[in-house]
Short mmCIF file of C-alpha atoms in Angstrom, two decimals:
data_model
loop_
_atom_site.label_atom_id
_atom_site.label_comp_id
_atom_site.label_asym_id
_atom_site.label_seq_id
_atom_site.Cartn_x
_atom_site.Cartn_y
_atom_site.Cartn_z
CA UNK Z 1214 -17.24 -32.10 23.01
CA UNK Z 1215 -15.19 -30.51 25.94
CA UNK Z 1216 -16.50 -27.28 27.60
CA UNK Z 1217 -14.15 -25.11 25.75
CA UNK Z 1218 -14.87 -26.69 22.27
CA UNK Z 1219 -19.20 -26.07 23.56
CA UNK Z 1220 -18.31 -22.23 25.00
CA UNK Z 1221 -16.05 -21.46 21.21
CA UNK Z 1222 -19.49 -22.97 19.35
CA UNK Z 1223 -21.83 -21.06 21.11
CA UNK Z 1224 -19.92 -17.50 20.72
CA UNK Z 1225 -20.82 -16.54 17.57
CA UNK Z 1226 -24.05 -15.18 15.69
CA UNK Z 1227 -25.65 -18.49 15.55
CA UNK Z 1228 -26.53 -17.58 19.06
CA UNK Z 1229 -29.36 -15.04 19.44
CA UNK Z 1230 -27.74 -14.02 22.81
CA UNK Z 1231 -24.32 -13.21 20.65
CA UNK Z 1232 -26.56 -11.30 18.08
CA UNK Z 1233 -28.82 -9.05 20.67
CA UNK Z 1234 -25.12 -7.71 22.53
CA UNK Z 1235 -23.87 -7.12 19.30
CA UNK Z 1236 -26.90 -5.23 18.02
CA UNK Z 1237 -26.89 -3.12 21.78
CA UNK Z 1238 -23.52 -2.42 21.36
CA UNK Z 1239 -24.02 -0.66 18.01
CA UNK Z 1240 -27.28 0.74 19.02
CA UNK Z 1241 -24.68 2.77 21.70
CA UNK Z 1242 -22.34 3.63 19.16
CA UNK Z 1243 -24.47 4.76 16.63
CA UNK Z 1244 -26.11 7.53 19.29
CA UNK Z 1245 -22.61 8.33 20.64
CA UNK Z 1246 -21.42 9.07 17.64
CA UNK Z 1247 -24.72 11.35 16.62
CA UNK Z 1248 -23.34 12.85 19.97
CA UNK Z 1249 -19.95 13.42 19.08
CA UNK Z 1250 -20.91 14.58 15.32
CA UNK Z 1251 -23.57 17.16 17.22
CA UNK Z 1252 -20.52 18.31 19.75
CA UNK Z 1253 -18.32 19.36 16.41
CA UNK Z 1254 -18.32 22.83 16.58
CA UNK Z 1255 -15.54 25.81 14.83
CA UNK Z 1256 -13.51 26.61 18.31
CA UNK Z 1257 -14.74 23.23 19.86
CA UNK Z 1258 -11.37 21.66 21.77
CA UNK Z 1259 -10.82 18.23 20.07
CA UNK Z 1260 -10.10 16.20 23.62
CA UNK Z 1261 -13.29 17.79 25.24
CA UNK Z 1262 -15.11 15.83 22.16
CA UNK Z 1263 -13.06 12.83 22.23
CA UNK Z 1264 -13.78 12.65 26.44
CA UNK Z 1265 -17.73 13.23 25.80
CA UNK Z 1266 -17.95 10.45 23.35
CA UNK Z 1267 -16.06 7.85 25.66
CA UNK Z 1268 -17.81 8.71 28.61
CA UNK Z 1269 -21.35 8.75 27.38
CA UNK Z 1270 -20.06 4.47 25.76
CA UNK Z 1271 -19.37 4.09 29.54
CA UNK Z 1272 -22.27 5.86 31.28
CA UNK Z 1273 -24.69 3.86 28.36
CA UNK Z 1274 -23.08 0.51 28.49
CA UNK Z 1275 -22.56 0.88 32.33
CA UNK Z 1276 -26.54 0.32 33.21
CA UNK Z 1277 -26.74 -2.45 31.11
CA UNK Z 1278 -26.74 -6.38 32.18
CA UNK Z 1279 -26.52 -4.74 35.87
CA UNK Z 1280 -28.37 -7.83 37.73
CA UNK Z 1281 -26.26 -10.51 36.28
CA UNK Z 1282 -24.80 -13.23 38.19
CA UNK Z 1283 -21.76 -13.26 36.26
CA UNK Z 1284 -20.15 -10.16 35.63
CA UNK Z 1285 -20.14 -9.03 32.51
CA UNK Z 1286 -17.42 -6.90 30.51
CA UNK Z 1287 -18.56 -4.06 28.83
CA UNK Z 1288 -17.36 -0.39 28.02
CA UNK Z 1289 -15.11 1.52 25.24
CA UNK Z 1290 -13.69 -0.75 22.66
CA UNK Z 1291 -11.80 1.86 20.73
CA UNK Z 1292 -11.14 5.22 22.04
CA UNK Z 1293 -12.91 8.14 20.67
CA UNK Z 1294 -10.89 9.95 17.70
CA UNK Z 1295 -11.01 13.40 15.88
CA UNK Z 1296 -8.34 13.21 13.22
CA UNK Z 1297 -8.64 16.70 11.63
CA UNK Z 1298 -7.77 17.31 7.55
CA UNK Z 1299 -4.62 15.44 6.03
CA UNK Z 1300 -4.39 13.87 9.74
CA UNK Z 1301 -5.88 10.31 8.62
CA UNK Z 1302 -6.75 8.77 11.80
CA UNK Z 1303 -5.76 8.13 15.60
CA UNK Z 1304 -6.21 11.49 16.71
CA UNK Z 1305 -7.34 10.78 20.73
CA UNK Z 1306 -5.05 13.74 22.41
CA UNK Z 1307 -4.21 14.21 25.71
CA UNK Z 1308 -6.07 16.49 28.32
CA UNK Z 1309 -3.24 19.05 28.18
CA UNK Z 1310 -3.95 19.63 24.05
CA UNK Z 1311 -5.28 22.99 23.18
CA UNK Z 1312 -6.17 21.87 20.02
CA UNK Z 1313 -9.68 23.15 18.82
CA UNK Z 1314 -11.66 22.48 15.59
CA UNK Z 1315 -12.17 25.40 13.06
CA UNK Z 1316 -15.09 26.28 10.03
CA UNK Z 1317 -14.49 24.05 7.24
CA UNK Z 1318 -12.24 21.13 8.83
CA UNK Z 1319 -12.38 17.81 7.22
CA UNK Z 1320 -13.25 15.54 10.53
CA UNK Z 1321 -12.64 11.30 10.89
CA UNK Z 1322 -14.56 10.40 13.96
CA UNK Z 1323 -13.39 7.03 15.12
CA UNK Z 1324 -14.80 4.68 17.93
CA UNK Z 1325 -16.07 1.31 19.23
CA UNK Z 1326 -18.18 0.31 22.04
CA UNK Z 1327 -18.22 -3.56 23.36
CA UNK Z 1328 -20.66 -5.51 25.41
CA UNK Z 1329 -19.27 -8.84 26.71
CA UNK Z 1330 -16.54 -8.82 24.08
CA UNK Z 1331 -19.14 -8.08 21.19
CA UNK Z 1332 -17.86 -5.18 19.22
CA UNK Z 1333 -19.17 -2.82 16.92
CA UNK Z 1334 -17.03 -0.35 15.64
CA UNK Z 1335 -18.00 2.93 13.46
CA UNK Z 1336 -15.87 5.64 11.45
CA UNK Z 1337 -17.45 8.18 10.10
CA UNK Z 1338 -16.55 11.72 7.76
CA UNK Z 1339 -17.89 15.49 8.58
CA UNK Z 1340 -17.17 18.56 7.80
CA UNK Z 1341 -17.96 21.39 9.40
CA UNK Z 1342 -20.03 23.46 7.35
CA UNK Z 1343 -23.58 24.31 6.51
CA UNK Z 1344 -24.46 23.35 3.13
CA UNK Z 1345 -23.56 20.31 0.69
CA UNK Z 1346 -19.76 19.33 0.64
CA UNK Z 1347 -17.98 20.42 -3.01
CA UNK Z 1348 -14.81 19.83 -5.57
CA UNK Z 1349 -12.11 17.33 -3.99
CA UNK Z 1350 -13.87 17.31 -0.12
CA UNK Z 1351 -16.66 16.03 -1.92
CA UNK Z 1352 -15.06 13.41 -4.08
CA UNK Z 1353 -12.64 11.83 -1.21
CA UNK Z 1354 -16.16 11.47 1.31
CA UNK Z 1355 -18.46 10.25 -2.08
CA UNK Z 1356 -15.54 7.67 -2.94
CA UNK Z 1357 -15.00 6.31 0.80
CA UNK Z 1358 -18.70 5.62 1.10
CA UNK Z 1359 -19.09 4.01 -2.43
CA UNK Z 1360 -16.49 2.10 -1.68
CA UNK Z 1361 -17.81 0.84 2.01
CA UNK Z 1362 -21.06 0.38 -0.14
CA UNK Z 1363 -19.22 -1.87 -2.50
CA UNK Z 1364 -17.34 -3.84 0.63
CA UNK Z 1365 -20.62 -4.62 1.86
CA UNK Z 1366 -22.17 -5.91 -0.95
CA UNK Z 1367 -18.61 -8.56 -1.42
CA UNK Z 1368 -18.07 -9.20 2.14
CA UNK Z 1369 -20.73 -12.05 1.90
CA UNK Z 1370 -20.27 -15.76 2.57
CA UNK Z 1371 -18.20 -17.53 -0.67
CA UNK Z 1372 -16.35 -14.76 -1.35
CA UNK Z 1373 -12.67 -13.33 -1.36
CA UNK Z 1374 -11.07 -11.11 0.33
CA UNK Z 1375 -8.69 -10.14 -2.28
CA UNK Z 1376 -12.37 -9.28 -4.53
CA UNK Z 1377 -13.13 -6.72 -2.02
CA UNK Z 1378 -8.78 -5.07 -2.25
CA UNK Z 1379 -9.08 -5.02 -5.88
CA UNK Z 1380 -13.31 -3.53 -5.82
CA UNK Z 1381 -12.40 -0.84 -3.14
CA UNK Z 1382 -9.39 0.30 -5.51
CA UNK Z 1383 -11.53 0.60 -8.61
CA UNK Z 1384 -13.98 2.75 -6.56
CA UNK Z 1385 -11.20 4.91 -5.53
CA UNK Z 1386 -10.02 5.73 -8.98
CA UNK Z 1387 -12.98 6.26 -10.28
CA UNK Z 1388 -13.03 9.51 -8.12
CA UNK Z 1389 -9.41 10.07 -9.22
CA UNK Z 1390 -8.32 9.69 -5.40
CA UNK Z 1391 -6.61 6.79 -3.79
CA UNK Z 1392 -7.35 3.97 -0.90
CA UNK Z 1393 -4.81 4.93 2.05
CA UNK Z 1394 -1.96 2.55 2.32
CA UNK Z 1395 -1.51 0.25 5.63
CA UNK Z 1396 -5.46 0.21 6.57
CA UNK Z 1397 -6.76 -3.43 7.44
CA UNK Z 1398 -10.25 -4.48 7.52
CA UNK Z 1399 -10.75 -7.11 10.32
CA UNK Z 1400 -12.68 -10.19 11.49
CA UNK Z 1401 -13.87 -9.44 14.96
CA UNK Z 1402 -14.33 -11.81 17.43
CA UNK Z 1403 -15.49 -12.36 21.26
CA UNK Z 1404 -12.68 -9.74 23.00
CA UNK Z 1405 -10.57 -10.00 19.78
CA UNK Z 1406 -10.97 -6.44 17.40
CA UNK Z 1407 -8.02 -7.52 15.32
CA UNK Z 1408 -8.94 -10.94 14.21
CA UNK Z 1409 -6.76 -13.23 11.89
CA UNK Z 1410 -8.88 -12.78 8.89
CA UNK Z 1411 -8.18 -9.20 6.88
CA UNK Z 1412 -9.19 -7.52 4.19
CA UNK Z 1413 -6.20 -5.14 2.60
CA UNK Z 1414 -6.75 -1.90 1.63
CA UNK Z 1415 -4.20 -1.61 -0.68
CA UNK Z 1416 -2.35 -4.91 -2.30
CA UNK Z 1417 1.18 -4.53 -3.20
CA UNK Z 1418 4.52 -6.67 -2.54
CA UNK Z 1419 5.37 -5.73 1.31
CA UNK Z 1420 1.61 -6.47 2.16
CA UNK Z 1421 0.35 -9.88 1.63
CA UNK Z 1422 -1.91 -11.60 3.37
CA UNK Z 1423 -3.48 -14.94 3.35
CA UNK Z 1424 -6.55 -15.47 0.99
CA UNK Z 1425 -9.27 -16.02 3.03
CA UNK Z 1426 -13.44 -16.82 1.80
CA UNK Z 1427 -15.82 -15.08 4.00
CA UNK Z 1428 -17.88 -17.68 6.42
CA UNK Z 1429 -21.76 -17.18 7.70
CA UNK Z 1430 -21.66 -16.20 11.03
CA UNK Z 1431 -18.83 -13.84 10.92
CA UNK Z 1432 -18.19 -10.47 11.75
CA UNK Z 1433 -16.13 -7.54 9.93
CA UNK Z 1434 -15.11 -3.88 10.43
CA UNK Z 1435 -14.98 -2.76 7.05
CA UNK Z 1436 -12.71 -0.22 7.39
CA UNK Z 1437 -12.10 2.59 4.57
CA UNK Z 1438 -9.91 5.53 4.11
CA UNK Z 1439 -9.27 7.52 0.72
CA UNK Z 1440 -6.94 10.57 -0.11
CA UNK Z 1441 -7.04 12.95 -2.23
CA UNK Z 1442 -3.14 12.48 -2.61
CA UNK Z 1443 -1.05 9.43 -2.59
CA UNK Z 1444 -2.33 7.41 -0.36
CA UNK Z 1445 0.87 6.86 1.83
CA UNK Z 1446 0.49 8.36 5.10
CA UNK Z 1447 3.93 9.47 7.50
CA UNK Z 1448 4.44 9.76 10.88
CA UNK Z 1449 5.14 13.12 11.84
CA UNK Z 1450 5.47 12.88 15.89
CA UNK Z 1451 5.86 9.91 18.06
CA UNK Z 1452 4.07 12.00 20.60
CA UNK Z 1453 1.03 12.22 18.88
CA UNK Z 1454 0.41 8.68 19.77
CA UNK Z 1455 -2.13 8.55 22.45
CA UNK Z 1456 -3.89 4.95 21.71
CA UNK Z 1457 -2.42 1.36 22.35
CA UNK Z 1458 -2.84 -2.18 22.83
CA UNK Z 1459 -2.02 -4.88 25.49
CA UNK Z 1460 0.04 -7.24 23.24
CA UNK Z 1461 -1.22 -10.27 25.46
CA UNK Z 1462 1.80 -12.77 24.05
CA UNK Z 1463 4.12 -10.92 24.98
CA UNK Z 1464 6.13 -10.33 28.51
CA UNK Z 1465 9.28 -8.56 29.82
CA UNK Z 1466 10.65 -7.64 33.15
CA UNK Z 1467 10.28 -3.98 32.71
CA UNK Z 1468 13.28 -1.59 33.95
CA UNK Z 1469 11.76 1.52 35.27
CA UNK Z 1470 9.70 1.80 38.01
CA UNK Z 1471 7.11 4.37 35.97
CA UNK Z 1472 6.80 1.63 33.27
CA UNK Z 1473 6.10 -0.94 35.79
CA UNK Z 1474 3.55 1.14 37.51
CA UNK Z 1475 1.75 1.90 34.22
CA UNK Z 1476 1.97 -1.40 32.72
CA UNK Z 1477 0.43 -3.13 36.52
CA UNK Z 1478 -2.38 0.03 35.61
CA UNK Z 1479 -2.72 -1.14 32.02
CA UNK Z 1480 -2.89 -4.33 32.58
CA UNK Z 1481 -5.84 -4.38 35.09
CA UNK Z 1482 -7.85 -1.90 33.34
CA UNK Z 1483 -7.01 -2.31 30.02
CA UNK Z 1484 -5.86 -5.96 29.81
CA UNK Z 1485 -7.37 -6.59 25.92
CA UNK Z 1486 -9.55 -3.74 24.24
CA UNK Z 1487 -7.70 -0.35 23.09
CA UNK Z 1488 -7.17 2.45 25.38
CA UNK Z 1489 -6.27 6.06 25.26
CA UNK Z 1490 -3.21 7.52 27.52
CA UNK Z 1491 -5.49 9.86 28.75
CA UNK Z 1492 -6.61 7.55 31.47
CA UNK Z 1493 -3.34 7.24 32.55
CA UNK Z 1494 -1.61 9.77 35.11
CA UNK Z 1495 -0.39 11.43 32.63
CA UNK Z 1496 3.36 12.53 33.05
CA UNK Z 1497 4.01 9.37 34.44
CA UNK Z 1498 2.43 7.34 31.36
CA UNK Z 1499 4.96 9.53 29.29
CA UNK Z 1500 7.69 8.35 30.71
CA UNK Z 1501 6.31 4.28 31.39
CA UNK Z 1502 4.65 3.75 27.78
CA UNK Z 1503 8.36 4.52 26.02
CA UNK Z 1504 9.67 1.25 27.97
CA UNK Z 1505 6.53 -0.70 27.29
CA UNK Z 1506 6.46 -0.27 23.18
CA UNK Z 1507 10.05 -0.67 22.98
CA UNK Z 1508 9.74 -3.90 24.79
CA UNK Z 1509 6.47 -4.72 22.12
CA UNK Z 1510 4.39 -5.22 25.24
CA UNK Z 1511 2.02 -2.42 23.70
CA UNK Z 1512 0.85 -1.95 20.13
CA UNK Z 1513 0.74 1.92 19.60
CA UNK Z 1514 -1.72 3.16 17.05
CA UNK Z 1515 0.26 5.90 15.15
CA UNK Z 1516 -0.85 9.04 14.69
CA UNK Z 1517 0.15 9.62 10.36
CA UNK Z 1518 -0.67 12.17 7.84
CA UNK Z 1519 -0.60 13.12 4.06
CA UNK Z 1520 0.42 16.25 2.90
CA UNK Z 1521 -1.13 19.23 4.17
CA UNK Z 1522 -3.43 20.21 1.55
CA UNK Z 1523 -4.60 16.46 1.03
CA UNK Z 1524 -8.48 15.53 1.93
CA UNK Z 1525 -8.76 12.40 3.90
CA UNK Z 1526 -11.69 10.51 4.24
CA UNK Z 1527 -12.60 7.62 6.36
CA UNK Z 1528 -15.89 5.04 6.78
CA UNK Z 1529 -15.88 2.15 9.00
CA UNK Z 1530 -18.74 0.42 9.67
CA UNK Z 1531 -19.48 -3.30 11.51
CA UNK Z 1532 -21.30 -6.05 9.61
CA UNK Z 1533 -22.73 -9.45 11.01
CA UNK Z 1534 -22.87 -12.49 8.06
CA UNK Z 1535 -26.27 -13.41 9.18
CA UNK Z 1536 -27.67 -16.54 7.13
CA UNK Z 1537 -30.51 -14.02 5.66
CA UNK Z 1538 -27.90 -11.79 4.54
CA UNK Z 1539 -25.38 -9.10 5.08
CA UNK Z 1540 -26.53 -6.77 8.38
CA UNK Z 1541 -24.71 -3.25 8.63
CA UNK Z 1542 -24.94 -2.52 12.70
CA UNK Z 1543 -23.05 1.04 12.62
CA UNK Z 1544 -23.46 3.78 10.54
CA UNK Z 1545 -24.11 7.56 10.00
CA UNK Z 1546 -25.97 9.59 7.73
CA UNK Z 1547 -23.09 12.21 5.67
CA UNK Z 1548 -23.90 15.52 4.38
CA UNK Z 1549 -24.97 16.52 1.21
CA UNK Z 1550 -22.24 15.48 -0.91
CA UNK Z 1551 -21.83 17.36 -5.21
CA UNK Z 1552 -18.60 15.36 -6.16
CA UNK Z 1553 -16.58 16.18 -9.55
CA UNK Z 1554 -16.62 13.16 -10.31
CA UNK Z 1555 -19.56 10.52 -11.85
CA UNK Z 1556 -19.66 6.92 -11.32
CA UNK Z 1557 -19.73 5.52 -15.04
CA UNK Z 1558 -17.49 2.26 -14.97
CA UNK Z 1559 -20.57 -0.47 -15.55
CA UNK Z 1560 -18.40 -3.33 -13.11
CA UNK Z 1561 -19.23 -0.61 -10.10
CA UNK Z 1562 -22.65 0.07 -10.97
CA UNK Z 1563 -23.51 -3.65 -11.08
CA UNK Z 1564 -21.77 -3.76 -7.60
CA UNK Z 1565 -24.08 -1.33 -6.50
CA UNK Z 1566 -27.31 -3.09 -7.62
CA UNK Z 1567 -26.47 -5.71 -5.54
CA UNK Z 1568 -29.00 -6.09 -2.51
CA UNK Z 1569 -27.52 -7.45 1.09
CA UNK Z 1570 -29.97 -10.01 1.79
CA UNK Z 1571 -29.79 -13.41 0.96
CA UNK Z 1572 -33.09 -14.47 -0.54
CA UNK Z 1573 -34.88 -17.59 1.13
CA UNK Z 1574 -36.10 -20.43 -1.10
CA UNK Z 1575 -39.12 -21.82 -0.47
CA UNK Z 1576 -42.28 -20.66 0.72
CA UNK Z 1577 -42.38 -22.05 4.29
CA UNK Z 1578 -44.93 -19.94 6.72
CA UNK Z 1579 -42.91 -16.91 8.88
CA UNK Z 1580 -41.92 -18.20 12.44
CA UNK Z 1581 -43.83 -15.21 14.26
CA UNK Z 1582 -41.58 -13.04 16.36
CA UNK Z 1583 -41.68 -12.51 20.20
CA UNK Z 1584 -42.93 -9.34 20.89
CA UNK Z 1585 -40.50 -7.02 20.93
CA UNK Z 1586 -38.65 -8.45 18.45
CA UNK Z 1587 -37.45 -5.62 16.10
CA UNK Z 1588 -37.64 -8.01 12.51
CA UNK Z 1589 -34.58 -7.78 10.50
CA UNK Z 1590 -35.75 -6.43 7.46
CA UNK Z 1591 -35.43 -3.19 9.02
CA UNK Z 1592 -32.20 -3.94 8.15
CA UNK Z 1593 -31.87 -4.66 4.51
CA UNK Z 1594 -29.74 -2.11 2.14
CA UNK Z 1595 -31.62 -1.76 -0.83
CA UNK Z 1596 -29.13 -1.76 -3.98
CA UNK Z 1597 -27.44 1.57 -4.34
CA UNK Z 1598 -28.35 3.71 -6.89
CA UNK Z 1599 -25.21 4.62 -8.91
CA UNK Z 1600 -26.64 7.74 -9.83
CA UNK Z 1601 -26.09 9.96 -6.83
CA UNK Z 1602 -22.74 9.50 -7.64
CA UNK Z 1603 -21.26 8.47 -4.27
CA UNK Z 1604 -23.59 11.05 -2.25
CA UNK Z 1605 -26.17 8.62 -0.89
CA UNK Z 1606 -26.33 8.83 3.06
CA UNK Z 1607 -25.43 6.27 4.93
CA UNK Z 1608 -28.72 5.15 6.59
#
């Protein structure tokens, strides 16, 4: 076995090493997004937020694995986002945005932290209000999180990805609302957010992608987003788009001197992991990124909406295909949720009963763990109970 065949084996959660960085990783995003949710306030500016949550993944992640010998990557995997209303996601403005929050906005906070490469990723739907969530609010947040409840209970080893398309769609109509169009769930990997395994949101003729079985061992954002309208999101403004991506494959002898000064900046501090403009100089970055997208050497992430009196919800949350079972890493509680809507189809509800955990055969004796060893049945989602109609928290 050559060295690079050995590293590729050892990097994924059939190493405990791979497993504890992935678990610290969401332990950090969890809290920084409790941070973020506590920051969201009516007047609040949005890119005050957004900066807080990034640099508290940086300040958290930065006194870890200090007194290594080899150094070890670790920081913001996806910028912090507030996408406010009918904006569905992306929102990461730049420090010159005067854009503040107000009473009763429908918020989609959206982030990742990484440790080593080890991602966990977390999306998450508030709105700012005292008191339970009602009428359509209520129904786009209940069927977002039924439906990432349903996802988690089919992303297991031996089954489809085109179960969990066709599942998350049922969920949706069953609160009369509709999965967004264009949203991927992804294999992650060691540096890689976007892996080559998907899950589609929403199936149709111009998106196809390979059928793929789920493998133990593997890891998944799960990522959800539902509408109250139809589902197909526009871009409004190029210049909304704050976040992009080093497109590693690609090259080009850039023009400008701007882009070439940006893209030498990008490409030392942000050479694989999503980044926000904002840590860019900013007036030249406006005039550098242009070049760099044109020539593909960045992948933007668009900034899109519905229509203006649409609800959008969104729940992402990170899962690890342990042997025992499905583990959810990243997650928020939501409000108090009354939806219009009540979950009666009987295919959902037996979705829902489903637990996470695989059950062992045999009755061999525990291996006892080290101390300090938090057990992994602290873990375990206990079947859903249909009957809350979509409201349950995500604990």
């Amino acid at each position: 076995m050559s060295d690079d065949e050995r590293e590729e084996k050892e990097l994924d959660l059939s190493s405990p090493e791979v497993v504890t960085k992935y678990k610290s990783a969401a332990e950090i995003i969890n809290k920084a997004l409790q941070l973020v949710v506590s920051e969201c306030k009516p007047k609040a500016k949005i890119v005050d937020i957004c900066e807080r949550g990034d640099s508290y993944i940086r300040e958290q992640t930065g006194s870890m694995y200090k007194n290594v010998k080899k150094k070890i990557e670790r920081g913001v995997a996806f910028p912090t986002c507030i996408s406010v209303n009918n904006t569905v996601s992306h929102f990461s403005p730049l420090a010159s945005d005067e854009t503040l929050l107000e009473e009763g906005d429908v918020l989609k906070i959206d982030m990742g932290c990484h440790i080593d490469g080890f991602i966990a990723v977390v999306a998450h739907t508030h709105v700012l209000q005292e008191g339970p969530v009602t009428g359509r609010a209520a129904d786009v947040i209940a069927a977002a999180n039924t439906a990432a409840e349903v996802a988690l209970r089919l992303v297991r080893p031996g089954r489809n990805n085109k179960d969990v398309t066709d599942a998350i769609q049922k969920v949706a109509t069953a609160f009369d609302c509709k999965i967004v169009e264009g949203v991927l769930s992804h294999q992650m990997k060691q540096f890689v957010i976007d892996g080559n395994k998907v899950v589609l949101s929403v199936s149709g003729p111009e998106t196809r992608v390979d059928d793929v079985e789920f493998e133990e061992n593997e890891v998944y954002a799960v990522d959800i987003v539902t509408s109250s309208g139809e589902g197909k999101p526009k871009l409004l403004d190029e210049k909304q788009t704050t976040i992009y991506k080093r497109a590693v494959d690609r090259n080009y002898h850039l023009k400008m001197k701007a882009s070439r000064f940006i893209f030498s900046e990008i490409s030392q501090k942000f050479p694989i992991m999503p980044f926000t403009a904002r840590a860019l100089e900013e007036k030249r970055a406006r005039l550098g990124l242009v070049e760099c997208v044109n020539h593909d050497l960045l992948q933007p992430y668009p900034v899109l909406h519905e229509k203006p009196d649409d609800f959008v919800a969104h729940i992402k949350f990170t899962v690890l295909l342990m042997p025992n079972g499905s583990d959810r890493i990243t997650s928020h509680p939501l409000q108090e949720l009354q939806p219009t809507k009540t979950i009666d189809d009987p295919e959902i509800k037996a979705w829902l009963a489903l637990g996470t955990k695989t059950k062992k055969k045999g009755g061999g004796k525990k291996k006892k763990g080290k101390k300090g060893d938090k057990t992994e049945e602290s873990t375990e989602a206990e079947p859903m109970d249909s009957t809350t109609n979509g409201a349950a928290s995500q604990e």
